[in-house]
Amino acid sequence: MATILLAGGAGYIGSHTAVALLNAGYDVVIADNFANSSPEAVRRVERITGKQVRLYEADCRDNARLAQIFRENSIDAVIHFAGLKAVGESVAYPVRYYRNNIDTTLSLLETMADAGVKRILFSSSATVYGEENPIPYLETMPRGVCTNPYGWTKAMMEQIFEDAAKADPSLSVVLLRYFNPIGAHPSGLIGEDPQGIPNNLMPYVTQVAIGKRECLTVFGNDYDTKDGTCGRDYIHVMDLAEGHLKAIGYILQHSGVEVFNLGTGTPVSVKELVETFEAVNGVQIRRIYGGRRAGDLPEYYANADKALAMLGWKTERSLADACRDAWNWQKQNPNGYRGVET
Ligand code: NAD
Ligand code: UDP
């Protein structure tokens, strides 16, 4: 079975993808500098799967360290999760975001070329569609104007991959545009572990539920949507992980560049998500309606037909499943991975 290098694989999506890959029989190597994660997540992946991961503490901007990893392992494909992802922080510290996110990509491409590794999946985002494209988003639409530096790093990295693949036809690239990942592995052993005040909706909701935050502020209820709150395409992180599994199967057989949306194809409003969370888990979420958050679009969601047609992938889990699994993770790990002996 093939060996897959997960750059940034100790993080939220990487750890769940590692579970899916290991369960399918792949060997997994993880390189992460733990800028936003903990080695404990990798130990838990091993516990869930009963399999071993080869873990390197490594900054993926460090070509010498990456070259060592490629030397010590026979890597068949790379999944590039490594990056900083907080939208607000990217506005405050744009240079840090450009430096980290673009450099990880360049270093991976350089060291892959030296090592003769030709296949890479990249964690892109629905944010690259910008503000101009009509919904639902289709892979054939042009990238739009992004509203923040984080989004621009994703758009720029997509361009870098496309140019690199054009220059080297033996390089295979799959750009995966994620919509809104939520939920956790059903074991409750791994999940989303934000540092400080969560920016994203689901971890904020679970922290209100457990009493760490007093009240959720719903950002805007005067949008032109079904109930006035924003609509997003929330995808269970294990469905997303299985999308990577399918994409790895694809890239091991095909060359060139392909782009896939990974989403459910259905928008869910903030109000619906919070009400589903309450109903499924039997808890109350204190909430107030506040003003709109700068840069938020009223509604967007995926057209996910291409992933079904070419990868044979579609989401299998419901919003209720994601709400239950997110709460299970939060209850079992009130402080995330912190405070755990490593
Ligand atoms: P995460 O922060 O949990 O994982 C990213 C991982 O990359 C972390 O473990 C972090 O320590 C590591 N990392 C960062 N810079 C690094 C560096 N220089 N060297 C080595 N490791 C480094 O985030 P996530 O939610 O798992 O996201 C994974 C990828 O998917 C990111 O690229 C993110 O931008 C992208 N993405 C995430 C979402 C989302 O909502 N979670 C949506 C779209 C795209
Ligand atoms: N949201 C909210 N309160 C919060 C966090 C988010 O109402 O404390 C809303 C936000 O306005 C958006 C949706 O929840 O409509 C999803 O936001 P998130 O930051 O999770 O994802 P993104 O903005 O990247 O789609």
mmCIF file of C-alpha atoms and ligand atoms in Angstrom:
data_model
loop_
_atom_site.group_PDB
_atom_site.id
_atom_site.type_symbol
_atom_site.label_atom_id
_atom_site.label_comp_id
_atom_site.label_asym_id
_atom_site.label_seq_id
_atom_site.Cartn_x
_atom_site.Cartn_y
_atom_site.Cartn_z
ATOM 1 C CA MET A 1 0.000 0.000 0.000
ATOM 2 C CA ALA A 2 1.146 3.529 -0.716
ATOM 3 C CA THR A 3 2.750 5.874 1.808
ATOM 4 C CA ILE A 4 1.235 9.337 2.186
ATOM 5 C CA LEU A 5 2.964 12.362 3.741
ATOM 6 C CA LEU A 6 0.531 14.650 5.566
ATOM 7 C CA ALA A 7 2.102 18.106 5.905
ATOM 8 C CA GLY A 8 0.209 19.766 8.762
ATOM 9 C CA GLY A 9 -1.334 16.378 9.516
ATOM 10 C CA ALA A 10 -1.619 16.858 13.294
ATOM 11 C CA GLY A 11 -4.330 19.495 12.803
ATOM 12 C CA TYR A 12 -8.094 19.196 12.725
ATOM 13 C CA ILE A 13 -8.638 17.962 9.165
ATOM 14 C CA GLY A 14 -5.265 16.204 8.911
ATOM 15 C CA SER A 15 -5.846 14.028 11.979
ATOM 16 C CA HIS A 16 -9.252 12.865 10.723
ATOM 17 C CA THR A 17 -7.800 12.214 7.274
ATOM 18 C CA ALA A 18 -4.998 10.190 8.884
ATOM 19 C CA VAL A 19 -7.657 7.952 10.478
ATOM 20 C CA ALA A 20 -9.387 7.418 7.123
ATOM 21 C CA LEU A 21 -6.096 6.646 5.349
ATOM 22 C CA LEU A 22 -4.808 4.267 8.043
ATOM 23 C CA ASN A 23 -8.130 2.424 8.177
ATOM 24 C CA ALA A 24 -7.929 1.977 4.409
ATOM 25 C CA GLY A 25 -4.455 0.434 4.743
ATOM 26 C CA TYR A 26 -2.216 3.368 3.734
ATOM 27 C CA ASP A 27 0.978 4.158 5.625
ATOM 28 C CA VAL A 28 0.953 7.679 7.039
ATOM 29 C CA VAL A 29 3.853 10.033 7.738
ATOM 30 C CA ILE A 30 3.036 13.361 9.404
ATOM 31 C CA ALA A 31 5.181 16.514 9.374
ATOM 32 C CA ASP A 32 3.900 19.313 11.602
ATOM 33 C CA ASN A 33 5.467 22.128 13.614
ATOM 34 C CA PHE A 34 2.488 22.138 16.029
ATOM 35 C CA ALA A 35 1.900 25.848 15.407
ATOM 36 C CA ASN A 36 -1.803 25.117 15.859
ATOM 37 C CA SER A 37 -1.920 21.503 17.027
ATOM 38 C CA SER A 38 -0.579 18.951 19.450
ATOM 39 C CA PRO A 39 1.301 15.648 19.104
ATOM 40 C CA GLU A 40 -1.435 14.232 21.336
ATOM 41 C CA ALA A 41 -3.768 14.286 18.313
ATOM 42 C CA VAL A 42 -1.432 11.882 16.518
ATOM 43 C CA ARG A 43 -1.270 9.554 19.515
ATOM 44 C CA ARG A 44 -5.072 9.501 19.499
ATOM 45 C CA VAL A 45 -5.124 8.704 15.777
ATOM 46 C CA GLU A 46 -2.938 5.702 16.611
ATOM 47 C CA ARG A 47 -5.321 4.703 19.407
ATOM 48 C CA ILE A 48 -8.373 4.892 17.147
ATOM 49 C CA THR A 49 -6.799 2.907 14.334
ATOM 50 C CA GLY A 50 -4.450 0.592 16.217
ATOM 51 C CA LYS A 51 -1.805 1.582 13.643
ATOM 52 C CA GLN A 52 1.401 3.582 13.866
ATOM 53 C CA VAL A 53 2.112 6.969 12.339
ATOM 54 C CA ARG A 54 5.613 8.191 11.622
ATOM 55 C CA LEU A 55 5.578 11.665 13.170
ATOM 56 C CA TYR A 56 8.140 14.392 12.479
ATOM 57 C CA GLU A 57 8.163 17.700 14.310
ATOM 58 C CA ALA A 58 9.058 19.795 11.282
ATOM 59 C CA ASP A 59 8.506 23.238 9.888
ATOM 60 C CA CYS A 60 7.389 22.654 6.322
ATOM 61 C CA ARG A 61 9.292 25.773 5.242
ATOM 62 C CA ASP A 62 12.536 24.005 6.129
ATOM 63 C CA ASN A 63 13.779 22.398 2.909
ATOM 64 C CA ALA A 64 16.561 20.449 4.633
ATOM 65 C CA ARG A 65 14.125 18.906 7.089
ATOM 66 C CA LEU A 66 11.658 18.042 4.324
ATOM 67 C CA ALA A 67 14.469 16.512 2.250
ATOM 68 C CA GLN A 68 15.341 14.327 5.235
ATOM 69 C CA ILE A 69 11.707 13.169 5.520
ATOM 70 C CA PHE A 70 11.628 12.295 1.816
ATOM 71 C CA ARG A 71 14.960 10.461 2.199
ATOM 72 C CA GLU A 72 13.816 8.423 5.178
ATOM 73 C CA ASN A 73 10.434 7.437 3.722
ATOM 74 C CA SER A 74 9.307 6.244 0.336
ATOM 75 C CA ILE A 75 6.528 8.804 -0.154
ATOM 76 C CA ASP A 76 4.015 8.164 -2.948
ATOM 77 C CA ALA A 77 1.897 11.302 -2.463
ATOM 78 C CA VAL A 78 1.669 14.386 -0.269
ATOM 79 C CA ILE A 79 -1.394 16.014 1.262
ATOM 80 C CA HIS A 80 -0.639 19.645 2.061
ATOM 81 C CA PHE A 81 -2.686 20.820 5.060
ATOM 82 C CA ALA A 82 0.090 22.945 6.595
ATOM 83 C CA GLY A 83 -0.956 26.539 6.975
ATOM 84 C CA LEU A 84 -2.345 29.255 9.185
ATOM 85 C CA LYS A 85 -6.096 29.606 8.800
ATOM 86 C CA ALA A 86 -7.585 32.310 11.038
ATOM 87 C CA VAL A 87 -9.200 34.886 8.774
ATOM 88 C CA GLY A 88 -9.190 37.774 11.292
ATOM 89 C CA GLU A 89 -5.588 37.098 12.290
ATOM 90 C CA SER A 90 -4.592 37.140 8.616
ATOM 91 C CA VAL A 91 -5.965 40.685 8.354
ATOM 92 C CA ALA A 92 -3.926 41.764 11.406
ATOM 93 C CA TYR A 93 -0.741 39.885 10.406
ATOM 94 C CA PRO A 94 -0.833 39.530 6.609
ATOM 95 C CA VAL A 95 2.926 39.139 6.170
ATOM 96 C CA ARG A 96 3.023 36.261 8.649
ATOM 97 C CA TYR A 97 0.247 34.556 6.671
ATOM 98 C CA TYR A 98 1.839 35.075 3.267
ATOM 99 C CA ARG A 99 5.238 33.983 4.617
ATOM 100 C CA ASN A 100 3.978 30.819 6.275
ATOM 101 C CA ASN A 101 1.411 29.644 3.777
ATOM 102 C CA ILE A 102 3.216 30.420 0.537
ATOM 103 C CA ASP A 103 6.610 29.251 1.803
ATOM 104 C CA THR A 104 5.272 25.861 2.941
ATOM 105 C CA THR A 105 3.918 25.336 -0.562
ATOM 106 C CA LEU A 106 7.137 26.391 -2.310
ATOM 107 C CA SER A 107 9.287 24.262 -0.007
ATOM 108 C CA LEU A 108 7.092 21.222 -0.517
ATOM 109 C CA LEU A 109 7.187 21.642 -4.306
ATOM 110 C CA GLU A 110 10.967 22.148 -4.327
ATOM 111 C CA THR A 111 11.743 19.169 -2.119
ATOM 112 C CA MET A 112 9.215 16.949 -3.882
ATOM 113 C CA ALA A 113 10.931 17.744 -7.194
ATOM 114 C CA ASP A 114 14.329 16.862 -5.722
ATOM 115 C CA ALA A 115 12.950 13.611 -4.275
ATOM 116 C CA GLY A 116 11.041 12.674 -7.441
ATOM 117 C CA VAL A 117 7.641 12.750 -5.663
ATOM 118 C CA LYS A 118 5.012 13.706 -8.233
ATOM 119 C CA ARG A 119 1.606 13.741 -6.546
ATOM 120 C CA ILE A 120 0.073 16.287 -4.199
ATOM 121 C CA LEU A 121 -3.387 17.125 -2.857
ATOM 122 C CA PHE A 122 -3.828 20.657 -1.586
ATOM 123 C CA SER A 123 -6.229 21.972 1.081
ATOM 124 C CA SER A 124 -7.876 24.871 -0.669
ATOM 125 C CA SER A 125 -11.062 26.620 0.314
ATOM 126 C CA ALA A 126 -14.401 27.823 -0.994
ATOM 127 C CA THR A 127 -13.094 31.286 -0.145
ATOM 128 C CA VAL A 128 -11.251 31.351 -3.508
ATOM 129 C CA TYR A 129 -14.600 31.802 -5.300
ATOM 130 C CA GLY A 130 -14.616 35.353 -3.914
ATOM 131 C CA GLU A 131 -17.682 37.538 -3.851
ATOM 132 C CA GLU A 132 -18.633 37.697 -7.507
ATOM 133 C CA ASN A 133 -19.560 34.137 -8.458
ATOM 134 C CA PRO A 134 -23.188 32.992 -8.327
ATOM 135 C CA ILE A 135 -24.151 30.167 -5.953
ATOM 136 C CA PRO A 136 -23.859 27.224 -5.904
ATOM 137 C CA TYR A 137 -20.136 27.353 -6.690
ATOM 138 C CA LEU A 138 -18.855 25.227 -9.564
ATOM 139 C CA GLU A 139 -15.225 24.273 -10.154
ATOM 140 C CA THR A 140 -15.336 25.817 -13.649
ATOM 141 C CA MET A 141 -15.980 29.301 -12.246
ATOM 142 C CA PRO A 142 -13.000 31.658 -12.141
ATOM 143 C CA ARG A 143 -11.345 32.431 -8.829
ATOM 144 C CA GLY A 144 -12.778 35.667 -7.486
ATOM 145 C CA VAL A 145 -11.581 38.640 -5.479
ATOM 146 C CA CYS A 146 -10.840 37.446 -1.956
ATOM 147 C CA THR A 147 -11.820 39.523 1.061
ATOM 148 C CA ASN A 148 -8.802 38.813 3.284
ATOM 149 C CA PRO A 149 -5.121 37.764 3.144
ATOM 150 C CA TYR A 150 -5.913 34.176 4.197
ATOM 151 C CA GLY A 151 -8.151 33.808 1.148
ATOM 152 C CA TRP A 152 -5.516 35.371 -1.083
ATOM 153 C CA THR A 153 -2.898 32.866 0.130
ATOM 154 C CA LYS A 154 -5.215 30.050 -1.021
ATOM 155 C CA ALA A 155 -5.860 31.691 -4.401
ATOM 156 C CA MET A 156 -2.124 32.330 -4.891
ATOM 157 C CA MET A 157 -1.185 28.789 -3.898
ATOM 158 C CA GLU A 158 -3.720 27.364 -6.375
ATOM 159 C CA GLN A 159 -2.039 29.473 -9.064
ATOM 160 C CA ILE A 160 1.422 28.264 -8.003
ATOM 161 C CA PHE A 161 0.296 24.636 -8.255
ATOM 162 C CA GLU A 162 -1.286 25.197 -11.669
ATOM 163 C CA ASP A 163 1.875 26.861 -12.992
ATOM 164 C CA ALA A 164 4.128 24.150 -11.545
ATOM 165 C CA ALA A 165 1.997 21.414 -13.124
ATOM 166 C CA LYS A 166 1.953 23.224 -16.467
ATOM 167 C CA ALA A 167 5.744 23.376 -16.475
ATOM 168 C CA ASP A 168 6.129 19.750 -15.384
ATOM 169 C CA PRO A 169 3.481 17.497 -16.948
ATOM 170 C CA SER A 170 4.608 14.610 -14.742
ATOM 171 C CA LEU A 171 3.418 16.534 -11.655
ATOM 172 C CA SER A 172 -0.124 15.627 -10.537
ATOM 173 C CA VAL A 173 -2.101 18.088 -8.449
ATOM 174 C CA VAL A 174 -5.566 17.911 -6.922
ATOM 175 C CA LEU A 175 -6.929 21.133 -5.470
ATOM 176 C CA LEU A 176 -9.619 20.359 -2.878
ATOM 177 C CA ARG A 177 -11.896 23.286 -2.100
ATOM 178 C CA TYR A 178 -13.381 22.624 1.304
ATOM 179 C CA PHE A 179 -16.623 24.193 2.387
ATOM 180 C CA ASN A 180 -17.268 24.398 6.181
ATOM 181 C CA PRO A 181 -15.868 21.390 8.067
ATOM 182 C CA ILE A 182 -17.536 20.658 11.411
ATOM 183 C CA GLY A 183 -17.939 17.699 13.775
ATOM 184 C CA ALA A 184 -15.438 15.178 15.025
ATOM 185 C CA HIS A 185 -14.564 11.492 14.930
ATOM 186 C CA PRO A 186 -17.449 9.611 16.611
ATOM 187 C CA SER A 187 -15.061 8.208 19.241
ATOM 188 C CA GLY A 188 -14.667 11.719 20.680
ATOM 189 C CA LEU A 189 -10.895 11.165 20.774
ATOM 190 C CA ILE A 190 -10.018 13.711 18.089
ATOM 191 C CA GLY A 191 -11.743 16.935 17.108
ATOM 192 C CA GLU A 192 -11.353 20.646 16.502
ATOM 193 C CA ASP A 193 -9.167 22.301 19.134
ATOM 194 C CA PRO A 194 -9.111 26.079 18.636
ATOM 195 C CA GLN A 195 -6.748 28.185 20.720
ATOM 196 C CA GLY A 196 -8.382 31.098 22.543
ATOM 197 C CA ILE A 197 -11.766 32.419 21.484
ATOM 198 C CA PRO A 198 -13.049 30.370 18.553
ATOM 199 C CA ASN A 199 -13.593 32.222 15.293
ATOM 200 C CA ASN A 200 -15.774 29.528 13.792
ATOM 201 C CA LEU A 201 -19.384 28.836 14.556
ATOM 202 C CA MET A 202 -19.394 25.188 15.702
ATOM 203 C CA PRO A 203 -16.548 25.396 18.251
ATOM 204 C CA TYR A 204 -18.128 28.564 19.598
ATOM 205 C CA VAL A 205 -21.445 26.735 20.000
ATOM 206 C CA THR A 206 -19.821 23.772 21.792
ATOM 207 C CA GLN A 207 -17.960 26.144 24.142
ATOM 208 C CA VAL A 208 -21.223 27.893 25.024
ATOM 209 C CA ALA A 209 -22.804 24.492 25.614
ATOM 210 C CA ILE A 210 -20.060 23.483 28.045
ATOM 211 C CA GLY A 211 -20.093 26.836 29.838
ATOM 212 C CA LYS A 212 -16.741 28.203 28.655
ATOM 213 C CA ARG A 213 -18.465 31.066 26.800
ATOM 214 C CA GLU A 214 -21.545 32.775 28.026
ATOM 215 C CA CYS A 215 -23.442 33.448 24.873
ATOM 216 C CA LEU A 216 -23.236 33.022 21.114
ATOM 217 C CA THR A 217 -23.550 36.169 19.044
ATOM 218 C CA VAL A 218 -25.284 35.376 15.774
ATOM 219 C CA PHE A 219 -23.675 37.716 13.263
ATOM 220 C CA GLY A 220 -26.649 39.244 11.484
ATOM 221 C CA ASN A 221 -30.285 38.207 11.104
ATOM 222 C CA ASP A 222 -31.246 40.664 8.384
ATOM 223 C CA TYR A 223 -29.700 38.879 5.392
ATOM 224 C CA ASP A 224 -31.780 38.077 2.349
ATOM 225 C CA THR A 225 -31.818 34.351 3.223
ATOM 226 C CA LYS A 226 -34.558 31.927 4.308
ATOM 227 C CA ASP A 227 -34.437 33.003 7.985
ATOM 228 C CA GLY A 228 -32.248 36.102 7.815
ATOM 229 C CA THR A 229 -29.073 34.392 9.079
ATOM 230 C CA CYS A 230 -26.123 33.391 6.860
ATOM 231 C CA GLY A 231 -26.139 30.118 4.961
ATOM 232 C CA ARG A 232 -23.097 27.854 4.667
ATOM 233 C CA ASP A 233 -22.350 24.351 3.439
ATOM 234 C CA TYR A 234 -21.342 22.498 6.633
ATOM 235 C CA ILE A 235 -19.585 19.209 5.985
ATOM 236 C CA HIS A 236 -18.850 16.526 8.582
ATOM 237 C CA VAL A 237 -15.074 16.290 8.974
ATOM 238 C CA MET A 238 -15.170 12.481 8.524
ATOM 239 C CA ASP A 239 -16.954 12.941 5.177
ATOM 240 C CA LEU A 240 -14.225 15.426 4.286
ATOM 241 C CA ALA A 241 -11.567 12.926 5.395
ATOM 242 C CA GLU A 242 -13.128 10.281 3.151
ATOM 243 C CA GLY A 243 -13.057 12.797 0.286
ATOM 244 C CA HIS A 244 -9.269 12.878 0.718
ATOM 245 C CA LEU A 245 -9.180 9.097 0.651
ATOM 246 C CA LYS A 246 -11.012 9.088 -2.689
ATOM 247 C CA ALA A 247 -8.786 11.863 -4.008
ATOM 248 C CA ILE A 248 -5.658 9.890 -3.060
ATOM 249 C CA GLY A 249 -7.041 6.878 -4.944
ATOM 250 C CA TYR A 250 -7.630 9.169 -7.916
ATOM 251 C CA ILE A 251 -4.247 10.909 -7.917
ATOM 252 C CA LEU A 252 -2.352 7.616 -7.703
ATOM 253 C CA GLN A 253 -3.966 6.699 -11.057
ATOM 254 C CA HIS A 254 -4.196 10.037 -12.919
ATOM 255 C CA SER A 255 -1.947 12.941 -13.846
ATOM 256 C CA GLY A 256 -2.612 16.629 -14.499
ATOM 257 C CA VAL A 257 -4.474 19.177 -12.386
ATOM 258 C CA GLU A 258 -8.028 18.694 -11.087
ATOM 259 C CA VAL A 259 -10.149 20.847 -8.800
ATOM 260 C CA PHE A 260 -12.908 19.410 -6.619
ATOM 261 C CA ASN A 261 -15.425 21.052 -4.334
ATOM 262 C CA LEU A 262 -15.872 19.052 -1.131
ATOM 263 C CA GLY A 263 -19.230 20.035 0.303
ATOM 264 C CA THR A 264 -22.739 18.700 0.795
ATOM 265 C CA GLY A 265 -24.392 20.849 -1.860
ATOM 266 C CA THR A 266 -26.938 22.177 0.646
ATOM 267 C CA PRO A 267 -26.876 25.443 2.582
ATOM 268 C CA VAL A 268 -27.717 25.470 6.296
ATOM 269 C CA SER A 269 -28.403 28.693 8.195
ATOM 270 C CA VAL A 270 -26.781 29.700 11.478
ATOM 271 C CA LYS A 271 -30.201 29.441 13.091
ATOM 272 C CA GLU A 272 -30.755 25.915 11.740
ATOM 273 C CA LEU A 273 -27.356 24.755 12.920
ATOM 274 C CA VAL A 274 -27.872 26.055 16.449
ATOM 275 C CA GLU A 275 -31.406 24.648 16.666
ATOM 276 C CA THR A 276 -30.243 21.246 15.391
ATOM 277 C CA PHE A 277 -27.432 21.238 17.963
ATOM 278 C CA GLU A 278 -29.918 21.950 20.733
ATOM 279 C CA ALA A 279 -32.395 19.313 19.579
ATOM 280 C CA VAL A 280 -29.860 16.525 19.033
ATOM 281 C CA ASN A 281 -27.930 17.098 22.237
ATOM 282 C CA GLY A 282 -30.675 18.283 24.581
ATOM 283 C CA VAL A 283 -28.784 21.445 25.545
ATOM 284 C CA GLN A 284 -29.633 25.122 25.335
ATOM 285 C CA ILE A 285 -27.378 27.581 23.523
ATOM 286 C CA ARG A 286 -27.748 31.099 24.882
ATOM 287 C CA ARG A 287 -27.631 33.454 21.940
ATOM 288 C CA ILE A 288 -28.151 37.031 20.954
ATOM 289 C CA TYR A 289 -28.451 38.557 17.531
ATOM 290 C CA GLY A 290 -25.657 40.985 16.760
ATOM 291 C CA GLY A 291 -24.566 42.980 13.744
ATOM 292 C CA ARG A 292 -23.160 41.495 10.581
ATOM 293 C CA ARG A 293 -19.504 40.378 10.653
ATOM 294 C CA ALA A 294 -17.327 42.284 8.174
ATOM 295 C CA GLY A 295 -16.587 40.261 5.045
ATOM 296 C CA ASP A 296 -19.348 37.640 5.554
ATOM 297 C CA LEU A 297 -21.269 36.623 2.441
ATOM 298 C CA PRO A 298 -25.004 35.998 2.932
ATOM 299 C CA GLU A 299 -24.916 32.457 1.604
ATOM 300 C CA TYR A 300 -22.711 30.060 -0.323
ATOM 301 C CA TYR A 301 -22.594 26.345 -0.937
ATOM 302 C CA ALA A 302 -21.029 23.793 -3.234
ATOM 303 C CA ASN A 303 -22.138 22.148 -6.374
ATOM 304 C CA ALA A 304 -20.609 18.787 -5.426
ATOM 305 C CA ASP A 305 -21.474 16.892 -8.636
ATOM 306 C CA LYS A 306 -17.917 16.683 -9.961
ATOM 307 C CA ALA A 307 -16.594 14.864 -6.885
ATOM 308 C CA LEU A 308 -19.444 12.357 -7.199
ATOM 309 C CA ALA A 309 -18.890 11.839 -10.927
ATOM 310 C CA MET A 310 -15.082 11.557 -10.869
ATOM 311 C CA LEU A 311 -14.231 10.381 -7.354
ATOM 312 C CA GLY A 312 -17.421 8.488 -6.502
ATOM 313 C CA TRP A 313 -17.615 10.596 -3.348
ATOM 314 C CA LYS A 314 -20.517 12.291 -1.642
ATOM 315 C CA THR A 315 -21.275 13.171 1.941
ATOM 316 C CA GLU A 316 -22.895 10.435 4.017
ATOM 317 C CA ARG A 317 -23.350 12.107 7.402
ATOM 318 C CA SER A 318 -26.080 14.533 8.459
ATOM 319 C CA LEU A 319 -25.961 17.874 10.204
ATOM 320 C CA ALA A 320 -27.375 16.085 13.256
ATOM 321 C CA ASP A 321 -24.458 13.609 13.166
ATOM 322 C CA ALA A 322 -21.982 16.493 13.065
ATOM 323 C CA CYS A 323 -23.702 18.279 15.968
ATOM 324 C CA ARG A 324 -23.695 15.098 18.054
ATOM 325 C CA ASP A 325 -20.060 14.284 17.301
ATOM 326 C CA ALA A 326 -18.870 17.861 17.944
ATOM 327 C CA TRP A 327 -20.577 17.846 21.357
ATOM 328 C CA ASN A 328 -19.236 14.388 22.214
ATOM 329 C CA TRP A 329 -15.678 15.611 21.486
ATOM 330 C CA GLN A 330 -16.169 18.816 23.510
ATOM 331 C CA LYS A 331 -17.652 16.982 26.506
ATOM 332 C CA GLN A 332 -14.855 14.424 26.590
ATOM 333 C CA ASN A 333 -12.151 17.069 26.098
ATOM 334 C CA PRO A 334 -13.313 20.297 27.767
ATOM 335 C CA ASN A 335 -9.845 21.815 27.232
ATOM 336 C CA GLY A 336 -9.089 20.140 23.943
ATOM 337 C CA TYR A 337 -5.686 18.466 23.914
ATOM 338 C CA ARG A 338 -4.315 20.898 26.511
ATOM 339 C CA GLY A 339 -3.463 19.587 29.931
ATOM 340 C CA VAL A 340 -2.968 16.117 28.500
ATOM 341 C CA GLU A 341 0.332 14.400 29.304
ATOM 342 C CA THR A 342 2.327 14.200 26.040
HETATM 343 P P1 NAD B 1 -5.322 23.264 11.598
HETATM 344 O O1 NAD B 1 -4.735 24.566 12.036
HETATM 345 O O2 NAD B 1 -5.969 22.406 12.615
HETATM 346 O O3 NAD B 1 -4.216 22.404 10.821
HETATM 347 C C1 NAD B 1 -3.151 22.995 10.108
HETATM 348 C C2 NAD B 1 -1.881 22.324 10.595
HETATM 349 O O4 NAD B 1 -0.764 22.899 9.923
HETATM 350 C C3 NAD B 1 -1.647 22.526 12.103
HETATM 351 O O5 NAD B 1 -1.398 21.268 12.704
HETATM 352 C C4 NAD B 1 -0.424 23.427 12.169
HETATM 353 O O6 NAD B 1 0.366 23.185 13.312
HETATM 354 C C5 NAD B 1 0.279 23.054 10.875
HETATM 355 N N1 NAD B 1 1.190 24.074 10.344
HETATM 356 C C6 NAD B 1 0.974 25.388 10.119
HETATM 357 N N2 NAD B 1 2.073 25.962 9.621
HETATM 358 C C7 NAD B 1 3.019 24.980 9.521
HETATM 359 C C8 NAD B 1 4.365 24.939 9.080
HETATM 360 N N3 NAD B 1 4.987 26.029 8.637
HETATM 361 N N4 NAD B 1 5.021 23.766 9.129
HETATM 362 C C9 NAD B 1 4.418 22.639 9.594
HETATM 363 N N5 NAD B 1 3.146 22.609 10.022
HETATM 364 C C10 NAD B 1 2.458 23.780 9.979
HETATM 365 O O7 NAD B 1 -6.344 23.596 10.421
HETATM 366 P P2 NAD B 1 -7.356 22.629 9.662
HETATM 367 O O8 NAD B 1 -8.720 23.121 9.942
HETATM 368 O O9 NAD B 1 -7.010 21.211 9.905
HETATM 369 O O10 NAD B 1 -7.009 23.022 8.165
HETATM 370 C C11 NAD B 1 -6.122 22.272 7.361
HETATM 371 C C12 NAD B 1 -5.955 22.990 6.038
HETATM 372 O O11 NAD B 1 -7.243 23.129 5.435
HETATM 373 C C13 NAD B 1 -5.383 24.400 6.162
HETATM 374 O O12 NAD B 1 -4.535 24.633 5.081
HETATM 375 C C14 NAD B 1 -6.617 25.262 6.075
HETATM 376 O O13 NAD B 1 -6.327 26.551 5.573
HETATM 377 C C15 NAD B 1 -7.478 24.475 5.097
HETATM 378 N N6 NAD B 1 -8.915 24.772 5.226
HETATM 379 C C16 NAD B 1 -9.514 24.670 6.442
HETATM 380 C C17 NAD B 1 -10.866 24.987 6.564
HETATM 381 C C18 NAD B 1 -11.552 24.936 7.910
HETATM 382 O O14 NAD B 1 -12.619 25.546 8.049
HETATM 383 N N7 NAD B 1 -11.029 24.228 8.907
HETATM 384 C C19 NAD B 1 -11.597 25.377 5.427
HETATM 385 C C20 NAD B 1 -10.946 25.445 4.203
HETATM 386 C C21 NAD B 1 -9.595 25.138 4.106
HETATM 387 N N1 UDP B 2 -21.062 32.954 12.995
HETATM 388 C C1 UDP B 2 -21.836 33.527 13.979
HETATM 389 N N2 UDP B 2 -21.308 33.675 15.235
HETATM 390 C C2 UDP B 2 -20.034 33.258 15.542
HETATM 391 C C3 UDP B 2 -19.252 32.653 14.525
HETATM 392 C C4 UDP B 2 -19.803 32.530 13.249
HETATM 393 O O1 UDP B 2 -22.976 33.911 13.743
HETATM 394 O O2 UDP B 2 -19.601 33.435 16.694
HETATM 395 C C5 UDP B 2 -21.626 32.800 11.629
HETATM 396 C C6 UDP B 2 -20.872 33.565 10.566
HETATM 397 O O3 UDP B 2 -21.417 34.863 10.416
HETATM 398 C C7 UDP B 2 -21.104 32.712 9.329
HETATM 399 C C8 UDP B 2 -21.277 31.290 9.884
HETATM 400 O O4 UDP B 2 -21.528 31.442 11.285
HETATM 401 O O5 UDP B 2 -22.306 33.063 8.731
HETATM 402 C C9 UDP B 2 -20.048 30.432 9.696
HETATM 403 O O6 UDP B 2 -18.922 31.144 10.178
HETATM 404 P P1 UDP B 2 -17.506 30.486 10.286
HETATM 405 O O7 UDP B 2 -16.551 31.523 10.800
HETATM 406 O O8 UDP B 2 -17.605 29.216 11.043
HETATM 407 O O9 UDP B 2 -17.162 30.079 8.789
HETATM 408 P P2 UDP B 2 -16.978 30.990 7.461
HETATM 409 O O10 UDP B 2 -17.235 32.407 7.813
HETATM 410 O O11 UDP B 2 -15.593 30.737 7.067
HETATM 411 O O12 UDP B 2 -17.955 30.471 6.496
#
